[in-house]
Structure formats: structure tokens, C-alpha cells
Short mmCIF file of C-alpha atoms in Angstrom, two decimals:
data_model
loop_
_atom_site.label_atom_id
_atom_site.label_comp_id
_atom_site.label_asym_id
_atom_site.label_seq_id
_atom_site.Cartn_x
_atom_site.Cartn_y
_atom_site.Cartn_z
CA UNK A 1 -0.94 32.91 -75.99
CA UNK A 2 -0.63 36.69 -75.78
CA UNK A 3 -0.62 38.37 -72.39
CA UNK A 4 -1.57 41.98 -71.67
CA UNK A 5 -1.22 43.82 -68.38
CA UNK A 6 -2.44 47.36 -68.83
CA UNK A 7 -3.26 49.05 -65.51
CA UNK A 8 -6.75 50.59 -65.44
CA UNK A 9 -7.54 54.10 -64.21
CA UNK A 10 -10.50 53.74 -61.89
CA UNK A 11 -10.79 56.73 -59.55
CA UNK A 12 -13.34 58.64 -61.64
CA UNK A 13 -15.44 55.50 -62.23
CA UNK A 14 -15.66 54.81 -58.51
CA UNK A 15 -16.52 58.42 -57.70
CA UNK A 16 -19.36 58.57 -60.25
CA UNK A 17 -20.82 55.33 -58.83
CA UNK A 18 -20.70 56.58 -55.24
CA UNK A 19 -17.89 54.26 -54.13
CA UNK A 20 -15.86 55.71 -51.25
CA UNK A 21 -12.71 54.32 -49.61
CA UNK A 22 -14.98 52.75 -46.98
CA UNK A 23 -18.64 52.02 -47.80
CA UNK A 24 -21.68 50.98 -45.82
CA UNK A 25 -22.79 47.42 -46.53
CA UNK A 26 -26.36 47.82 -45.29
CA UNK A 27 -29.18 49.84 -46.80
CA UNK A 28 -32.92 49.75 -46.19
CA UNK A 29 -35.03 52.88 -46.37
CA UNK A 30 -31.68 54.64 -45.95
CA UNK A 31 -28.02 53.73 -45.60
CA UNK A 32 -26.90 52.57 -42.17
CA UNK A 33 -23.97 54.89 -41.53
CA UNK A 34 -21.90 52.47 -39.47
CA UNK A 35 -22.92 48.82 -39.76
CA UNK A 36 -21.77 46.71 -36.85
CA UNK A 37 -19.64 44.23 -38.79
CA UNK A 38 -15.97 44.26 -39.71
CA UNK A 39 -14.51 45.85 -42.82
CA UNK A 40 -14.47 43.73 -45.98
CA UNK A 41 -11.75 44.52 -48.53
CA UNK A 42 -12.41 44.27 -52.26
CA UNK A 43 -9.36 43.56 -54.43
CA UNK A 44 -8.82 43.82 -58.17
CA UNK A 45 -8.24 40.20 -59.32
CA UNK A 46 -6.14 41.44 -62.24
CA UNK A 47 -3.59 43.19 -60.02
CA UNK A 48 -4.23 42.23 -56.42
CA UNK A 49 -4.64 45.92 -55.56
CA UNK A 50 -7.18 47.15 -53.02
CA UNK A 51 -10.15 48.91 -54.63
CA UNK A 52 -12.20 49.93 -51.58
CA UNK A 53 -13.67 48.55 -48.36
CA UNK A 54 -17.18 47.81 -47.17
CA UNK A 55 -18.29 47.64 -43.54
CA UNK A 56 -20.41 44.50 -43.23
CA UNK A 57 -23.75 43.92 -41.53
CA UNK A 58 -24.38 42.00 -38.32
CA UNK A 59 -27.53 40.84 -36.51
CA UNK A 60 -28.70 44.32 -35.45
CA UNK A 61 -28.26 45.65 -38.99
CA UNK A 62 -30.24 42.73 -40.36
CA UNK A 63 -33.07 43.47 -37.94
CA UNK A 64 -33.15 47.16 -38.85
CA UNK A 65 -33.16 46.61 -42.62
CA UNK A 66 -35.72 43.80 -42.66
CA UNK A 67 -38.05 45.55 -40.19
CA UNK A 68 -38.18 48.53 -42.53
CA UNK A 69 -38.56 46.32 -45.61
CA UNK A 70 -41.52 44.49 -44.08
CA UNK A 71 -43.28 47.82 -43.45
CA UNK A 72 -42.59 49.01 -46.99
CA UNK A 73 -43.99 45.73 -48.34
CA UNK A 74 -47.42 46.54 -46.88
CA UNK A 75 -47.60 49.73 -48.97
CA UNK A 76 -45.79 48.53 -52.08
CA UNK A 77 -48.13 45.57 -52.66
CA UNK A 78 -51.09 47.98 -52.94
CA UNK A 79 -49.41 50.14 -55.57
CA UNK A 80 -51.00 49.37 -58.95
CA UNK A 81 -48.69 47.15 -60.98
CA UNK A 82 -48.39 49.61 -63.92
CA UNK A 83 -47.20 52.29 -61.48
CA UNK A 84 -44.64 49.87 -60.11
CA UNK A 85 -43.60 49.29 -63.71
CA UNK A 86 -43.11 53.02 -64.25
CA UNK A 87 -40.58 53.11 -61.42
CA UNK A 88 -38.75 50.12 -62.91
CA UNK A 89 -38.73 51.91 -66.27
CA UNK A 90 -36.90 54.79 -64.65
CA UNK A 91 -34.56 52.25 -63.06
CA UNK A 92 -33.71 50.99 -66.54
CA UNK A 93 -33.01 54.54 -67.70
CA UNK A 94 -30.71 55.08 -64.73
CA UNK A 95 -28.85 51.88 -65.60
CA UNK A 96 -28.47 53.09 -69.20
CA UNK A 97 -26.80 56.25 -67.92
CA UNK A 98 -24.48 54.24 -65.67
CA UNK A 99 -23.81 51.39 -68.12
CA UNK A 100 -20.19 52.20 -68.95
CA UNK A 101 -19.17 52.93 -65.36
CA UNK A 102 -21.04 50.03 -63.80
CA UNK A 103 -19.82 47.65 -66.50
CA UNK A 104 -16.25 48.78 -65.83
CA UNK A 105 -16.72 48.20 -62.09
CA UNK A 106 -17.99 44.66 -62.78
CA UNK A 107 -14.82 44.03 -64.78
CA UNK A 108 -12.60 45.71 -62.22
CA UNK A 109 -13.97 43.83 -59.22
CA UNK A 110 -14.92 40.43 -60.70
CA UNK A 111 -12.39 40.15 -63.53
CA UNK A 112 -14.54 39.52 -66.62
CA UNK A 113 -13.54 41.49 -69.70
CA UNK A 114 -15.03 44.91 -70.30
CA UNK A 115 -17.31 43.76 -73.12
CA UNK A 116 -18.81 41.15 -70.78
CA UNK A 117 -19.07 43.63 -67.91
CA UNK A 118 -21.02 46.06 -70.08
CA UNK A 119 -23.03 43.17 -71.47
CA UNK A 120 -24.06 42.22 -67.97
CA UNK A 121 -25.38 45.73 -67.33
CA UNK A 122 -27.19 45.61 -70.68
CA UNK A 123 -28.87 42.45 -69.44
CA UNK A 124 -30.12 44.44 -66.43
CA UNK A 125 -31.49 47.09 -68.78
CA UNK A 126 -33.21 44.43 -70.90
CA UNK A 127 -34.78 42.89 -67.80
CA UNK A 128 -36.05 46.31 -66.74
CA UNK A 129 -37.72 46.73 -70.15
CA UNK A 130 -39.20 43.25 -69.88
CA UNK A 131 -40.49 43.97 -66.37
CA UNK A 132 -42.18 47.19 -67.50
CA UNK A 133 -44.23 45.29 -70.08
CA UNK A 134 -44.88 42.53 -67.58
CA UNK A 135 -46.38 45.03 -65.14
CA UNK A 136 -49.44 45.19 -67.42
CA UNK A 137 -49.56 41.44 -68.06
CA UNK A 138 -49.75 39.68 -64.69
CA UNK A 139 -52.54 37.54 -66.08
CA UNK A 140 -54.79 35.11 -64.31
CA UNK A 141 -57.20 32.70 -66.01
CA UNK A 142 -60.97 32.47 -66.18
CA UNK A 143 -62.40 28.94 -65.92
CA UNK A 144 -66.00 27.83 -66.57
CA UNK A 145 -67.82 26.82 -63.40
CA UNK A 146 -69.98 23.71 -63.34
CA UNK A 147 -72.48 25.56 -61.11
CA UNK A 148 -75.05 27.90 -62.70
CA UNK A 149 -74.69 31.56 -61.78
CA UNK A 150 -71.08 31.19 -60.66
CA UNK A 151 -67.89 32.75 -62.00
CA UNK A 152 -64.51 31.16 -61.35
CA UNK A 153 -61.11 32.67 -62.01
CA UNK A 154 -57.59 32.89 -60.61
CA UNK A 155 -55.56 35.91 -59.64
CA UNK A 156 -52.02 36.55 -58.44
CA UNK A 157 -50.88 38.47 -55.36
CA UNK A 158 -47.40 39.53 -54.19
CA UNK A 159 -45.53 37.23 -51.84
CA UNK A 160 -44.35 40.17 -49.74
CA UNK A 161 -40.64 40.13 -48.89
CA UNK A 162 -38.16 37.95 -50.76
CA UNK A 163 -34.46 37.30 -50.25
CA UNK A 164 -32.00 37.21 -53.13
CA UNK A 165 -28.58 35.59 -52.65
CA UNK A 166 -26.24 36.06 -55.62
CA UNK A 167 -22.85 34.65 -56.66
CA UNK A 168 -19.68 36.49 -57.67
CA UNK A 169 -19.66 35.56 -61.35
CA UNK A 170 -22.69 37.65 -62.34
CA UNK A 171 -22.63 40.25 -59.57
CA UNK A 172 -25.45 42.43 -60.90
CA UNK A 173 -27.39 40.69 -63.70
CA UNK A 174 -28.76 37.83 -61.60
CA UNK A 175 -29.93 40.30 -58.95
CA UNK A 176 -31.88 42.13 -61.66
CA UNK A 177 -33.50 38.91 -62.92
CA UNK A 178 -35.02 38.53 -59.48
CA UNK A 179 -35.37 42.03 -58.10
CA UNK A 180 -36.85 43.90 -61.07
CA UNK A 181 -39.36 41.15 -61.84
CA UNK A 182 -40.25 40.77 -58.15
CA UNK A 183 -40.73 44.53 -57.80
CA UNK A 184 -43.34 44.78 -60.54
CA UNK A 185 -45.03 41.77 -58.94
CA UNK A 186 -45.37 43.86 -55.76
CA UNK A 187 -42.59 42.35 -53.63
CA UNK A 188 -39.79 44.08 -51.76
CA UNK A 189 -36.32 42.59 -52.08
CA UNK A 190 -33.51 42.01 -49.58
CA UNK A 191 -30.22 41.32 -51.36
CA UNK A 192 -27.21 39.44 -50.02
CA UNK A 193 -24.47 39.64 -52.68
CA UNK A 194 -21.28 37.61 -52.72
CA UNK A 195 -18.67 39.02 -50.37
CA UNK A 196 -16.18 38.64 -53.24
CA UNK A 197 -17.87 41.48 -55.17
CA UNK A 198 -19.41 43.88 -52.63
CA UNK A 199 -18.71 47.14 -54.47
CA UNK A 200 -20.91 46.35 -57.47
CA UNK A 201 -23.80 45.78 -55.05
CA UNK A 202 -23.16 49.11 -53.32
CA UNK A 203 -23.12 50.86 -56.70
CA UNK A 204 -26.40 49.25 -57.80
CA UNK A 205 -28.04 50.19 -54.49
CA UNK A 206 -27.02 53.82 -55.00
CA UNK A 207 -28.63 53.77 -58.46
CA UNK A 208 -31.82 52.22 -57.05
CA UNK A 209 -31.99 54.69 -54.18
CA UNK A 210 -31.90 57.72 -56.45
CA UNK A 211 -34.89 56.45 -58.42
CA UNK A 212 -36.86 55.28 -55.40
CA UNK A 213 -36.33 58.55 -53.52
CA UNK A 214 -37.92 60.52 -56.37
CA UNK A 215 -41.08 58.51 -55.80
CA UNK A 216 -40.96 58.27 -52.01
CA UNK A 217 -40.57 54.48 -52.25
CA UNK A 218 -37.32 53.90 -50.38
CA UNK A 219 -36.98 50.38 -49.05
CA UNK A 220 -38.34 48.48 -52.04
CA UNK A 221 -34.75 47.34 -52.71
CA UNK A 222 -32.56 46.59 -49.71
CA UNK A 223 -28.93 45.55 -49.34
CA UNK A 224 -27.18 43.49 -46.67
CA UNK A 225 -23.52 42.63 -47.22
CA UNK A 226 -22.32 40.15 -44.66
CA UNK A 227 -21.13 36.69 -43.80
CA UNK A 228 -23.11 33.55 -44.62
CA UNK A 229 -23.25 32.56 -40.97
CA UNK A 230 -24.85 35.90 -40.04
CA UNK A 231 -26.81 37.51 -42.89
CA UNK A 232 -27.26 34.29 -44.86
CA UNK A 233 -28.40 32.28 -41.86
CA UNK A 234 -30.89 34.94 -40.80
CA UNK A 235 -32.38 35.14 -44.28
CA UNK A 236 -32.87 31.39 -44.55
CA UNK A 237 -34.50 31.15 -41.13
CA UNK A 238 -36.65 34.30 -41.44
CA UNK A 239 -40.31 33.32 -41.86
CA UNK A 240 -41.05 36.77 -43.29
CA UNK A 241 -38.95 35.82 -46.33
CA UNK A 242 -41.62 34.07 -48.38
CA UNK A 243 -39.10 33.15 -51.08
CA UNK A 244 -35.34 32.71 -51.07
CA UNK A 245 -33.78 32.88 -54.53
CA UNK A 246 -30.22 31.59 -54.29
CA UNK A 247 -27.50 31.22 -56.91
CA UNK A 248 -24.37 29.23 -56.13
CA UNK A 249 -22.96 25.75 -55.74
CA UNK A 250 -25.03 22.60 -55.41
CA UNK A 251 -23.66 22.16 -51.89
CA UNK A 252 -24.93 25.61 -50.94
CA UNK A 253 -28.27 24.93 -52.61
CA UNK A 254 -28.84 21.76 -50.60
CA UNK A 255 -28.35 23.73 -47.39
CA UNK A 256 -30.69 26.50 -48.54
CA UNK A 257 -33.38 23.99 -49.52
CA UNK A 258 -33.15 22.14 -46.21
CA UNK A 259 -33.30 25.22 -43.97
CA UNK A 260 -36.02 27.06 -45.91
CA UNK A 261 -37.96 23.85 -46.52
CA UNK A 262 -37.99 23.10 -42.80
CA UNK A 263 -40.12 26.22 -42.31
CA UNK A 264 -42.13 25.40 -45.46
CA UNK A 265 -40.79 28.45 -47.25
CA UNK A 266 -40.25 28.66 -50.99
CA UNK A 267 -36.91 28.42 -52.77
CA UNK A 268 -35.75 29.27 -56.26
CA UNK A 269 -32.39 27.60 -56.82
CA UNK A 270 -29.87 28.21 -59.62
CA UNK A 271 -26.99 25.87 -58.83
CA UNK A 272 -24.13 24.07 -60.57
CA UNK A 273 -23.79 23.60 -64.30
CA UNK A 274 -21.64 21.03 -66.12
CA UNK A 275 -22.62 21.86 -69.63
CA UNK A 276 -21.97 19.68 -72.67
CA UNK A 277 -21.79 20.41 -76.39
CA UNK A 278 -22.11 17.70 -79.06
CA UNK A 279 -20.55 18.35 -82.46
CA UNK A 280 -21.85 15.95 -85.11
CA UNK A 281 -19.88 14.91 -88.21
CA UNK A 282 -22.03 17.10 -90.50
CA UNK A 283 -21.75 20.26 -88.37
CA UNK A 284 -20.51 23.63 -89.58
CA UNK A 285 -17.13 23.37 -87.84
CA UNK A 286 -16.33 27.07 -88.12
CA UNK A 287 -19.59 27.96 -86.42
CA UNK A 288 -19.05 25.34 -83.73
CA UNK A 289 -15.47 26.46 -83.14
CA UNK A 290 -16.44 30.07 -82.42
CA UNK A 291 -19.22 28.99 -80.09
CA UNK A 292 -17.04 26.54 -78.18
CA UNK A 293 -14.24 29.07 -77.82
CA UNK A 294 -16.48 31.71 -76.25
CA UNK A 295 -18.47 29.19 -74.23
CA UNK A 296 -15.37 27.58 -72.72
CA UNK A 297 -13.13 30.63 -72.27
CA UNK A 298 -15.63 33.46 -71.69
CA UNK A 299 -15.61 34.84 -68.13
CA UNK A 300 -12.50 32.68 -67.64
CA UNK A 301 -14.70 29.60 -67.33
CA UNK A 302 -16.58 31.11 -64.38
CA UNK A 303 -20.09 31.01 -65.83
CA UNK A 304 -22.71 28.54 -64.71
CA UNK A 305 -23.29 28.04 -68.46
CA UNK A 306 -19.61 27.55 -69.35
CA UNK A 307 -18.93 24.69 -71.77
CA UNK A 308 -17.08 22.09 -69.70
CA UNK A 309 -17.58 18.95 -71.81
CA UNK A 310 -17.12 18.78 -75.59
CA UNK A 311 -18.24 15.65 -77.44
CA UNK A 312 -16.76 15.35 -80.93
CA UNK A 313 -17.77 12.78 -83.56
CA UNK A 314 -14.76 10.62 -84.25
CA UNK A 315 -14.78 11.61 -87.92
CA UNK A 316 -14.05 15.27 -87.18
CA UNK A 317 -12.46 15.05 -83.71
CA UNK A 318 -8.84 15.33 -84.79
CA UNK A 319 -9.37 18.30 -87.10
CA UNK A 320 -11.63 20.13 -84.65
CA UNK A 321 -9.29 19.63 -81.68
CA UNK A 322 -6.32 20.91 -83.67
CA UNK A 323 -8.25 24.01 -84.75
CA UNK A 324 -9.43 24.56 -81.19
CA UNK A 325 -5.87 24.43 -79.83
CA UNK A 326 -4.79 27.02 -82.42
CA UNK A 327 -7.74 29.23 -81.45
CA UNK A 328 -6.82 28.98 -77.76
CA UNK A 329 -3.31 30.19 -78.62
CA UNK A 330 -4.81 33.43 -79.97
CA UNK A 331 -6.73 34.28 -76.80
CA UNK A 332 -5.31 37.46 -75.27
CA UNK A 333 -5.18 37.18 -71.49
CA UNK A 334 -4.69 40.19 -69.25
CA UNK A 335 -6.25 43.32 -67.79
CA UNK A 336 -10.03 42.98 -68.29
CA UNK A 337 -10.37 46.75 -68.85
CA UNK A 338 -8.06 46.58 -71.86
CA UNK A 339 -10.33 46.36 -74.95
CA UNK A 340 -7.89 43.91 -76.59
CA UNK A 341 -8.21 41.37 -73.77
CA UNK A 342 -10.39 38.31 -74.41
CA UNK A 343 -9.94 36.57 -71.05
CA UNK A 344 -9.41 38.14 -67.66
CA UNK A 345 -8.28 36.60 -64.37
CA UNK A 346 -9.96 34.14 -62.07
CA UNK A 347 -11.74 35.85 -59.20
CA UNK A 348 -9.20 35.08 -56.46
CA UNK A 349 -6.24 32.93 -55.40
CA UNK A 350 -8.56 30.21 -54.10
CA UNK A 351 -9.98 29.80 -57.61
CA UNK A 352 -6.48 29.47 -59.06
CA UNK A 353 -5.54 26.79 -56.54
CA UNK A 354 -8.78 24.93 -57.26
CA UNK A 355 -8.01 24.85 -60.99
CA UNK A 356 -4.40 23.72 -60.54
CA UNK A 357 -5.49 20.99 -58.16
CA UNK A 358 -8.09 19.83 -60.69
CA UNK A 359 -5.38 19.62 -63.39
CA UNK A 360 -3.26 17.45 -61.09
CA UNK A 361 -6.20 15.13 -60.44
CA UNK A 362 -6.98 14.91 -64.16
CA UNK A 363 -3.45 13.84 -65.01
CA UNK A 364 -3.38 11.32 -62.16
CA UNK A 365 -6.65 9.83 -63.49
CA UNK A 366 -5.29 9.41 -67.03
CA UNK A 367 -6.61 12.55 -68.72
CA UNK A 368 -4.26 14.19 -71.24
CA UNK A 369 -3.83 17.97 -71.03
CA UNK A 370 -3.26 18.90 -74.67
CA UNK A 371 -3.15 22.65 -74.04
CA UNK A 372 -2.82 25.08 -71.15
CA UNK A 373 -3.59 24.41 -67.54
CA UNK A 374 -0.83 26.51 -65.95
CA UNK A 375 -0.88 29.82 -64.11
CA UNK A 376 0.85 33.00 -65.26
CA UNK A 377 3.26 34.42 -62.72
CA UNK A 378 1.92 37.94 -62.97
CA UNK A 379 0.25 40.18 -60.43
CA UNK A 380 -3.31 38.94 -60.10
CA UNK A 381 -4.92 35.55 -60.68
CA UNK A 382 -4.26 34.64 -64.30
CA UNK A 383 -4.29 31.12 -65.75
CA UNK A 384 -4.15 29.49 -69.17
CA UNK A 385 -7.41 27.83 -70.24
CA UNK A 386 -6.96 24.08 -70.50
CA UNK A 387 -8.04 21.51 -73.10
CA UNK A 388 -8.12 17.93 -71.82
CA UNK A 389 -8.60 14.74 -73.86
CA UNK A 390 -10.61 12.40 -71.69
CA UNK A 391 -12.24 9.00 -71.54
CA UNK A 392 -16.05 9.31 -71.21
CA UNK A 393 -15.85 7.35 -67.95
CA UNK A 394 -13.49 9.83 -66.30
CA UNK A 395 -15.21 10.46 -62.99
CA UNK A 396 -13.86 14.02 -62.70
CA UNK A 397 -16.09 15.04 -65.61
CA UNK A 398 -19.08 14.65 -63.33
CA UNK A 399 -17.78 17.45 -61.12
CA UNK A 400 -18.08 21.15 -61.90
CA UNK A 401 -14.70 22.87 -61.63
CA UNK A 402 -15.38 26.61 -61.80
CA UNK A 403 -12.43 27.34 -64.06
CA UNK A 404 -11.57 27.20 -67.80
CA UNK A 405 -11.06 23.44 -68.14
CA UNK A 406 -12.62 21.83 -71.22
CA UNK A 407 -12.88 18.03 -71.49
CA UNK A 408 -12.88 16.63 -75.03
CA UNK A 409 -14.43 13.20 -75.65
CA UNK A 410 -14.78 11.34 -78.97
CA UNK A 411 -17.95 9.40 -79.84
CA UNK A 412 -19.30 7.20 -82.62
CA UNK A 413 -23.11 7.16 -82.38
CA UNK A 414 -25.91 9.54 -81.43
CA UNK A 415 -27.41 7.25 -78.80
CA UNK A 416 -24.00 6.76 -77.21
CA UNK A 417 -23.23 10.47 -76.97
CA UNK A 418 -26.63 11.42 -75.56
CA UNK A 419 -26.14 8.80 -72.83
CA UNK A 420 -22.71 10.23 -71.99
CA UNK A 421 -24.00 13.78 -72.16
CA UNK A 422 -26.73 13.09 -69.61
CA UNK A 423 -24.54 11.04 -67.28
CA UNK A 424 -23.72 13.92 -64.92
CA UNK A 425 -25.62 15.16 -61.83
CA UNK A 426 -26.10 18.66 -63.22
CA UNK A 427 -28.59 19.70 -65.88
CA UNK A 428 -28.38 23.37 -66.80
CA UNK A 429 -27.47 24.10 -70.43
CA UNK A 430 -26.66 21.96 -73.47
CA UNK A 431 -26.08 22.26 -77.20
CA UNK A 432 -25.66 20.29 -80.40
CA UNK A 433 -24.11 21.38 -83.68
CA UNK A 434 -25.57 19.59 -86.68
CA UNK A 435 -27.35 20.08 -90.00
CA UNK A 436 -29.24 16.80 -89.55
CA UNK A 437 -32.88 17.33 -88.65
CA UNK A 438 -33.23 13.88 -87.09
CA UNK A 439 -30.18 14.37 -84.85
CA UNK A 440 -31.37 17.82 -83.79
CA UNK A 441 -34.90 16.72 -83.01
CA UNK A 442 -33.64 13.65 -81.16
CA UNK A 443 -31.48 15.90 -78.97
CA UNK A 444 -34.51 18.10 -78.25
CA UNK A 445 -36.88 15.20 -77.62
CA UNK A 446 -37.78 13.58 -74.32
CA UNK A 447 -34.97 11.04 -74.79
CA UNK A 448 -32.44 13.72 -75.64
CA UNK A 449 -30.88 16.43 -73.48
CA UNK A 450 -32.07 16.35 -69.86
CA UNK A 451 -31.12 20.00 -69.25
CA UNK A 452 -33.29 23.03 -68.64
CA UNK A 453 -31.77 24.69 -71.72
CA UNK A 454 -31.13 22.92 -75.04
CA UNK A 455 -29.73 24.67 -78.10
CA UNK A 456 -29.04 23.76 -81.71
CA UNK A 457 -26.12 25.41 -83.53
CA UNK A 458 -25.43 27.91 -80.75
CA UNK A 459 -23.41 27.45 -77.57
CA UNK A 460 -24.53 26.97 -74.00
CA UNK A 461 -23.92 30.58 -72.89
CA UNK A 462 -25.67 33.81 -73.71
CA UNK A 463 -29.28 32.98 -72.89
CA UNK A 464 -31.75 35.68 -73.89
CA UNK A 465 -33.84 37.28 -71.16
CA UNK A 466 -37.13 36.42 -72.87
CA UNK A 467 -36.87 32.73 -72.01
CA UNK A 468 -37.00 31.23 -68.56
CA UNK A 469 -33.48 30.46 -67.33
CA UNK A 470 -32.69 27.45 -65.13
CA UNK A 471 -31.87 23.77 -65.01
CA UNK A 472 -32.82 20.35 -63.75
CA UNK A 473 -31.34 17.68 -61.44
CA UNK A 474 -28.68 19.14 -59.14
CA UNK A 475 -28.96 22.50 -60.87
CA UNK A 476 -31.97 23.02 -58.64
CA UNK A 477 -35.02 23.28 -60.88
CA UNK A 478 -35.42 27.05 -60.54
CA UNK A 479 -36.53 29.37 -63.34
CA UNK A 480 -35.66 33.06 -63.55
CA UNK A 481 -35.83 35.92 -66.03
CA UNK A 482 -38.40 35.62 -68.84
CA UNK A 483 -41.43 33.61 -69.93
CA UNK A 484 -43.68 32.93 -66.92
CA UNK A 485 -40.87 32.93 -64.35
CA UNK A 486 -42.67 35.87 -62.70
CA UNK A 487 -45.06 33.39 -61.10
CA UNK A 488 -42.33 32.35 -58.66
CA UNK A 489 -42.61 35.77 -56.99
CA UNK A 490 -46.39 35.68 -56.53
CA UNK A 491 -49.03 33.55 -54.87
CA UNK A 492 -51.95 32.12 -56.83
CA UNK A 493 -55.50 32.54 -55.58
CA UNK A 494 -58.51 30.72 -57.06
CA UNK A 495 -61.70 32.76 -56.74
CA UNK A 496 -65.36 31.73 -57.13
CA UNK A 497 -68.16 34.31 -57.15
CA UNK A 498 -71.76 33.15 -56.70
CA UNK A 499 -74.22 35.63 -58.20
CA UNK A 500 -77.10 33.17 -58.61
CA UNK A 501 -78.97 33.54 -55.31
CA UNK A 502 -78.84 29.73 -55.01
CA UNK A 503 -76.27 27.48 -53.33
CA UNK A 504 -75.59 24.49 -55.56
CA UNK A 505 -72.62 22.35 -54.53
CA UNK A 506 -69.92 21.06 -56.82
CA UNK A 507 -69.79 17.43 -57.99
CA UNK A 508 -73.60 17.31 -57.82
CA UNK A 509 -73.57 16.88 -54.02
CA UNK A 510 -76.94 17.47 -52.33
CA UNK A 511 -76.95 18.73 -48.75
CA UNK A 512 -80.46 20.05 -48.05
CA UNK A 513 -81.22 21.43 -44.62
CA UNK A 514 -84.16 23.48 -43.40
CA UNK A 515 -82.90 26.90 -42.34
CA UNK A 516 -84.65 30.00 -41.11
#
């Protein structure tokens, strides 16, 4: 295991992105100069060094930002969708210009390697392009009416104001999935980012503001950085928030669903993932090895789509595990801004403690750690990714530990492994490696994977923006990004127009009455 620790130079990056030593954490139609909350410090997880501070929002800041956003929503919804798309097109261009700097800030603040940080910004750019095309394709349907001289169709209208709550691991991409799609649908967006990564949100808001100001449309995108018990609570309880899109743990999602559901609001939930990969005896092992390595180690195991459970056919399990251990030994761990680094740090000390505690529990329960599982005593929050041989009945495998721990389980039959694969509460992403058509189609059938995403001969990570992203069971059932996920941000209206001059009723009902 090679370790790098090259210190990044960041001053120019921060300056170009508008990051000051102390930043405002609230922005509506304009930045609130001095939000009422305390200062929040953002630290580099690779070194523990302070990057900058953000002054957080309190109740009065929430009221100011959302009051302005609600007023903007009345105007924005009447803007023709293609014009809204033009503004989002310019947003994509602005993100292209800022890609290197913003990608570096993602790496600096969150800890993912530079290639992944830039890739996350590229995902924002791709979503912007998708949203531009979508702005001319917000289709309804026309249905034949059973009544003569009647026309029946459906149309879609904006919801109004939506709240977006994002997690630390994808500090900007998941916001874009929601915000850029919602904007072309005619909604305004209020964003509460994770307090672990506030600076990336400030930088994105600066980029948005420059584009919106050119068009006199300030307030379409709004930012509120603050504590869950203040900003989060107000968002969940606010009846003006027609939709709350929340990404995070299953525990958090249950709370969101209960509070928003109590006021009959809408939720879009992207919660825990505990993703499994099945490698059949006939699989291309080289292909599977590369996919498993990235899927398990990428983002230091802090993706919702991280591979956490690996099911190996007994005939190839020994060989594959040995090759996987050798591959893990080649992973360069260190400064995420160093181009040679393949795995950066965990996000904070709490994440390190969580992983080490999980390793202790695994060993106590009879799991065998065959590689890794220790921390590096360096500045920052670095750990070795772990490979664990486990019994399929190990209860810990049903939990999602947000760290690079990979459970390896051997199996004999296809029916057996599908049962084990599905025997967890989560249902986000899944994959099988095989050349066998029957095995592949079985995995993709109704009795196969019970996840929202199912792949053949690719890993569980790296979903393309064109498909709807989301999962089932305790993953929450939400769908974001591509396909028809845009419908979550709009309300459907069924319309019937009578041009006949008569008044026939549906279902052949007769209700004659003399009228004058």
C-alpha cells in the first residue's frame, strides 16, 4: 500500500471561486451580509487544516430567503420553459469554465480524488445539457374522450418552491440533479447542503448568481447553510415547500418522510445503499476485478453506490480474492489533489472511528479481515480499505457502514446467491458479472435483483445521467436525474374541453333537468 502526502496549493482556487476567509451561508435574491448563526469551520480532511469559515443561517435568515424565493416563484413559473432552459444552458457553460477549480474544491473539502472531483462537476454539466433539452420536452398526453365533441389531455405545471437537502459525499452533483431539472420545470430551489462541505455550496451559489443576475432572475436558486434543528426543521415543516428532496441515511429519511408526510407534502428520498455484486464462475475475472476495485475503494467507500458485498462463485472465489488483495496493495492513498492518488481520506474523524468500530464488531462476530482495516497515523483521516471474508448470515452485512469495507461471501448456486443478495433492507444498486444469458436475465427478472439499479458486467457505481437514479426498500423509492424523473418536480393536471355545445355525461349517465 503506497501512501502519498503532497500538500495542495489552494489560495488561487479559493479566490477564483469567491471563497473568502469568512463567507455568508445564506443567499436568496442577494447574499445576506451577516447571517445570524455562528461560524462553521471547514477543514481539509487530508491534512486537518482550516480552509475557510461560513457564517450559518438562523430562523430570521430562513424567513428572509424563503420569503424572497416564494415571490420569485410566482414570476419564474410563467417564464416559458425554453427560456428557462436557455438560462440553464448558460449555467452549464459557467460550470465548464469553473470545472477545474470547482472540482479541486470538491476534492479539497470532501476528500475524494481530483479525478472524481472533476468528474462530479462534469456530471453537473451533463445534467445542465440534459435539462436544456428537457425544457422543450415537458410532454403531456392526449387521451380519447368517450364523449362526442370533447378533447381530453394532461399537462404539467411547476410545483413552486422545493427544498433540496444534500449529503457530504456528492456535495454538488446531487444538488444539480434536483436544482437544474426543477428550474426548467419552473420551480425555485432552496438548498441546504451538508455542514461538512459548506464551501462547495458557496462556490456553486456564486456561479449561479452570476448567470441569474445577467437575466434579472436572482432568487431562482437559494442557499441556506445551517443546522438540522434550525434550517432543516423549518424546511420540513414549511407548507410552501411542495417537495423536499433529501439525500442521506435511512434514519434521516424516515424523519423527513414523517414530518413532511404529516403535512401531506411530497418527498423524494435517496437513502442508504448496501450494494452487492455477484461474480459467476464464467465471468471475465479481469473485467470484474477492475469494476470491484473502483466500486469498493472509489471515494474511499463513501458513495451510496459503493460495493459493500461481493458474492463469488466457489469455483473462482480463491483466485479472485487473491487477485483482489494484490490489487488493493497497489492503491495509492494520500492527498486527493495529487494526480497519483487513487484513494483520499474519509471525510472526518467521526467517519474513521465508525469504520474502526465496525472492524471490531466484524471480528467479534467471526468475520475474517484478510486485508486492511487500519488507520494511517498521518495528518488527516486516512484508512486502509478492508476486505472481509464473511458468512452470508453475518448480521453486520445488513448494515451500511459508510467506509471502505468489502464483505466477500462464497456461493454455489444462482438461486442461493440471489436470495442472499436481496436479504438486506436497502435496495439501491446491484450488479452481476457473467457471460451466461440465462444467469443475466434471471438477475434482471422479477425474481432477480430487487434494487432500483441492476447492471450486467459493470459495477454498481458510475450511473449515467440519462437514466433515473434511485432505489427501493429502505433506499427510499426516489428517482432523480434522467428519464422521466422530471415529473417529481411538477404537478399533473387532467384537462377536458367541451366544444360540442351539448353536455353528455361520462359512463353513459343521464341526468336530464328542465332549465331556462
